[in-house]
Short mmCIF file of C-alpha atoms and ligand atoms in Angstrom, two decimals:
data_model
loop_
_atom_site.label_atom_id
_atom_site.label_comp_id
_atom_site.label_asym_id
_atom_site.label_seq_id
_atom_site.Cartn_x
_atom_site.Cartn_y
_atom_site.Cartn_z
CA UNK A 1 120.13 197.08 149.94
CA UNK A 2 123.75 197.48 148.93
CA UNK A 3 125.36 199.02 145.89
CA UNK A 4 125.75 196.95 142.73
CA UNK A 5 129.22 195.91 141.65
CA UNK A 6 129.55 196.30 137.89
CA UNK A 7 132.67 195.28 135.97
CA UNK A 8 133.42 196.43 132.44
CA UNK A 9 135.83 194.16 130.60
CA UNK A 10 136.93 194.30 127.03
CA UNK A 11 139.64 194.32 124.46
CA UNK A 12 141.95 197.19 123.72
CA UNK A 13 140.28 199.76 121.43
CA UNK A 14 136.84 198.48 122.42
CA UNK A 15 135.93 201.86 123.93
CA UNK A 16 135.90 200.37 127.42
CA UNK A 17 137.26 203.36 129.30
CA UNK A 18 135.14 205.84 127.30
CA UNK A 19 131.98 203.86 127.99
CA UNK A 20 132.84 203.38 131.66
CA UNK A 21 133.30 207.13 132.06
CA UNK A 22 129.98 207.79 130.29
CA UNK A 23 128.21 205.36 132.63
CA UNK A 24 129.85 207.07 135.59
CA UNK A 25 128.53 210.47 134.44
CA UNK A 26 125.09 209.11 133.73
CA UNK A 27 124.69 207.54 137.16
CA UNK A 28 125.91 210.73 138.82
CA UNK A 29 123.48 212.81 136.74
CA UNK A 30 120.65 210.56 137.94
CA UNK A 31 121.47 211.68 141.48
CA UNK A 32 122.84 208.31 142.64
CA UNK A 33 126.20 207.75 144.29
CA UNK A 34 128.82 205.94 142.26
CA UNK A 35 132.52 205.07 142.61
CA UNK A 36 134.84 204.36 139.74
CA UNK A 37 137.77 201.93 139.99
CA UNK A 38 140.23 201.02 137.27
CA UNK A 39 142.64 198.09 137.17
CA UNK A 40 145.52 198.16 137.05
CA UNK A 41 145.43 201.12 139.45
CA UNK A 42 148.82 202.54 138.58
CA UNK A 43 148.91 205.01 141.49
CA UNK A 44 149.80 202.59 144.30
CA UNK A 45 153.31 201.23 144.98
CA UNK A 46 152.31 197.91 143.40
CA UNK A 47 150.62 199.81 140.57
CA UNK A 48 153.81 201.68 139.79
CA UNK A 49 155.64 198.37 139.34
CA UNK A 50 152.89 197.20 136.99
CA UNK A 51 153.07 200.46 135.06
CA UNK A 52 156.82 200.12 134.58
CA UNK A 53 156.31 196.56 133.34
CA UNK A 54 153.58 197.54 130.86
CA UNK A 55 155.71 200.36 129.48
CA UNK A 56 158.63 197.90 129.14
CA UNK A 57 160.71 199.88 131.62
CA UNK A 58 161.01 196.80 133.81
CA UNK A 59 161.14 193.06 133.22
CA UNK A 60 159.24 190.70 135.49
CA UNK A 61 158.79 186.95 135.41
CA UNK A 62 155.29 185.98 134.10
CA UNK A 63 154.02 184.48 137.39
CA UNK A 64 155.42 187.38 139.39
CA UNK A 65 153.71 190.11 137.34
CA UNK A 66 150.47 188.13 137.41
CA UNK A 67 150.55 188.07 141.22
CA UNK A 68 151.20 191.82 141.29
CA UNK A 69 148.10 192.47 139.15
CA UNK A 70 146.13 190.34 141.63
CA UNK A 71 147.70 192.06 144.66
CA UNK A 72 146.68 195.39 143.12
CA UNK A 73 143.03 194.21 143.24
CA UNK A 74 143.34 192.85 146.78
CA UNK A 75 144.80 196.10 148.08
CA UNK A 76 141.75 197.99 146.77
CA UNK A 77 139.14 195.34 147.61
CA UNK A 78 138.35 196.82 151.06
CA UNK A 79 137.49 200.16 149.41
CA UNK A 80 135.27 198.43 146.87
CA UNK A 81 133.45 196.58 149.65
CA UNK A 82 133.01 199.71 151.73
CA UNK A 83 131.54 201.61 148.78
CA UNK A 84 129.08 198.80 148.13
CA UNK A 85 128.12 198.69 151.81
CA UNK A 86 127.53 202.45 151.70
CA UNK A 87 125.01 201.84 148.94
CA UNK A 88 127.14 203.21 146.13
CA UNK A 89 127.24 201.65 142.69
CA UNK A 90 130.79 200.53 141.91
CA UNK A 91 131.97 200.65 138.31
CA UNK A 92 135.20 198.85 137.63
CA UNK A 93 137.20 199.23 134.41
CA UNK A 94 138.89 195.78 134.06
CA UNK A 95 139.09 193.20 136.86
CA UNK A 96 140.22 189.62 137.45
CA UNK A 97 138.85 188.47 134.06
CA UNK A 98 141.50 190.61 132.37
CA UNK A 99 144.05 189.19 134.77
CA UNK A 100 143.25 185.57 133.90
CA UNK A 101 142.78 186.22 130.17
CA UNK A 102 146.02 188.10 129.59
CA UNK A 103 148.29 185.83 131.62
CA UNK A 104 146.81 182.58 130.33
CA UNK A 105 147.31 183.94 126.81
CA UNK A 106 151.03 183.86 127.58
CA UNK A 107 150.73 180.10 128.12
CA UNK A 108 150.21 179.74 131.88
CA UNK A 109 147.37 177.38 132.90
CA UNK A 110 144.00 179.12 133.33
CA UNK A 111 143.24 177.51 136.74
CA UNK A 112 146.55 178.81 138.08
CA UNK A 113 145.80 182.25 136.65
CA UNK A 114 142.43 182.38 138.41
CA UNK A 115 143.67 181.12 141.77
CA UNK A 116 145.12 184.33 143.34
CA UNK A 117 141.82 186.16 142.69
CA UNK A 118 139.62 183.50 144.33
CA UNK A 119 137.63 185.20 147.10
CA UNK A 120 137.68 188.76 145.76
CA UNK A 121 134.33 190.57 145.66
CA UNK A 122 132.34 189.07 142.76
CA UNK A 123 130.56 191.39 140.34
CA UNK A 124 126.77 191.51 140.01
CA UNK A 125 127.23 192.24 136.30
CA UNK A 126 130.11 191.94 133.84
CA UNK A 127 129.77 193.84 130.57
CA UNK A 128 132.23 192.41 128.07
CA UNK A 129 132.91 194.83 125.21
CA UNK A 130 133.83 192.65 122.30
CA UNK A 131 135.56 193.95 119.17
CA UNK A 132 137.19 192.13 116.29
CA UNK A 133 140.87 192.80 115.64
CA UNK A 134 139.79 194.17 112.23
CA UNK A 135 137.56 196.82 113.82
CA UNK A 136 140.26 197.64 116.36
CA UNK A 137 142.65 198.23 113.47
CA UNK A 138 140.11 200.56 111.81
CA UNK A 139 140.11 202.61 115.01
CA UNK A 140 143.78 203.34 114.57
CA UNK A 141 145.17 200.09 115.86
CA UNK A 142 146.84 199.37 119.17
CA UNK A 143 149.20 201.45 121.24
CA UNK A 144 152.78 201.02 122.33
CA UNK A 145 152.32 199.08 125.56
CA UNK A 146 153.18 195.46 126.14
CA UNK A 147 150.26 193.17 125.10
CA UNK A 148 148.98 195.70 122.52
CA UNK A 149 149.66 193.36 119.63
CA UNK A 150 147.24 191.64 117.35
CA UNK A 151 148.22 188.00 118.10
CA UNK A 152 148.02 188.61 121.84
CA UNK A 153 144.65 190.39 121.51
CA UNK A 154 143.25 187.49 119.49
CA UNK A 155 144.25 184.96 122.13
CA UNK A 156 142.94 187.15 124.95
CA UNK A 157 139.62 187.48 123.14
CA UNK A 158 139.20 183.70 123.04
CA UNK A 159 139.88 183.31 126.78
CA UNK A 160 137.48 186.15 127.61
CA UNK A 161 134.75 184.43 125.61
CA UNK A 162 135.18 181.30 127.71
CA UNK A 163 133.95 183.16 130.81
CA UNK A 164 130.55 183.42 129.18
CA UNK A 165 130.07 179.68 129.75
CA UNK A 166 130.75 179.89 133.50
CA UNK A 167 127.13 180.84 134.15
CA UNK A 168 128.04 184.10 135.88
CA UNK A 169 126.47 187.51 135.26
CA UNK A 170 128.32 187.89 131.92
CA UNK A 171 126.85 190.02 129.13
CA UNK A 172 128.62 190.36 125.81
CA UNK A 173 128.22 193.70 124.04
CA UNK A 174 129.13 194.22 120.38
CA UNK A 175 131.52 197.15 120.79
CA UNK A 176 132.06 197.47 117.02
CA UNK A 177 128.80 199.43 116.77
CA UNK A 178 128.57 203.23 116.97
CA UNK A 179 129.46 204.65 120.38
CA UNK A 180 125.92 205.90 121.19
CA UNK A 181 124.39 202.51 120.43
CA UNK A 182 126.87 200.74 122.68
CA UNK A 183 126.13 203.25 125.46
CA UNK A 184 122.39 202.53 125.19
CA UNK A 185 122.86 198.76 125.30
CA UNK A 186 125.06 199.12 128.38
CA UNK A 187 122.64 201.49 130.09
CA UNK A 188 119.85 198.98 129.52
CA UNK A 189 121.77 196.55 131.74
CA UNK A 190 123.17 199.02 134.26
CA UNK A 191 120.12 201.29 134.76
CA UNK A 192 118.05 198.73 136.70
CA UNK A 193 120.95 198.10 139.12
CA UNK A 194 121.75 201.65 140.23
CA UNK A 195 118.92 201.64 142.81
CA UNK A 196 120.98 199.00 144.62
CA UNK A 197 120.68 195.23 144.88
CA UNK A 198 119.48 192.76 147.52
CA UNK A 199 121.54 189.92 148.88
CA UNK A 200 125.06 189.50 150.13
CA UNK A 201 128.05 190.26 148.00
CA UNK A 202 129.34 187.04 146.43
CA UNK A 203 132.96 185.90 146.25
CA UNK A 204 134.78 185.35 142.99
CA UNK A 205 135.42 181.79 141.80
CA UNK A 206 134.49 180.00 145.05
CA UNK A 207 132.17 177.03 144.55
P1 2DT B 1 144.80 199.30 130.57
O1 2DT B 1 145.17 199.54 129.14
O2 2DT B 1 143.32 199.13 130.78
O3 2DT B 1 145.43 200.28 131.52
O4 2DT B 1 145.40 197.87 130.94
N1 2DT B 1 146.11 193.49 132.43
C1 2DT B 1 145.19 194.14 133.19
C2 2DT B 1 146.67 192.29 132.84
O5 2DT B 1 147.51 191.72 132.16
N2 2DT B 1 146.28 191.75 134.04
C3 2DT B 1 145.35 192.36 134.84
O6 2DT B 1 145.02 191.84 135.91
C4 2DT B 1 144.77 193.61 134.40
C5 2DT B 1 143.77 194.31 135.25
C6 2DT B 1 145.50 194.43 130.19
C7 2DT B 1 146.76 197.63 130.83
C8 2DT B 1 147.05 196.22 130.39
O7 2DT B 1 147.15 195.35 131.51
C9 2DT B 1 146.57 194.10 131.19
C10 2DT B 1 146.03 195.61 129.45
MG1 MG B 2 145.59 199.73 127.26
#
């Protein structure tokens, strides 16, 4: 048995980070071991470049920033794999699906956007927290960072929804519902996995 690799994806204002933290607490409270990762991880050298870009303190060419987001995942992939090997559940707040969705929404071809992430650890479950731009606006709207604009979010949402048809472990969750209801739906999917899973870790987007 190894730990399960669970990715939480979603739109801005979907409650993704809140829900991920609640899951983290809940798994810990159940006495199981769990590690939390978040992408971009802004603490590394690469992450600091990404952070400056997102806060519009630095300009980077679209392909170049995309490759940095991917490099940020690759630099942490060995730690993810080790945690899984140690039997820990890994929760990951955003992953390569965000990478491909955001960059392709800027007009770069989706296959190119996916290519640098081919071979990364593949999740056993992706929970996609979906919210309409209307609901997001009700929650106080978007923030100040690059990409936090309605037109961009609408395009990103469409690309995200395309991943559902890939036949992977993709579960869409209506994140417009009350927080406690969303938590329960998510726990229904995550709970059965925290004991660990059988079988080798798969690789992302390899046929
Ligand atoms: P947070 O608001 O969750 O910190 O995300 N993004 C994220 C990309 O464009 N490519 C990626 O590979 C990842 C992981 C989504 C900051 C923003 O960065 C975007 C929102
Ligand atoms: Mg954000």
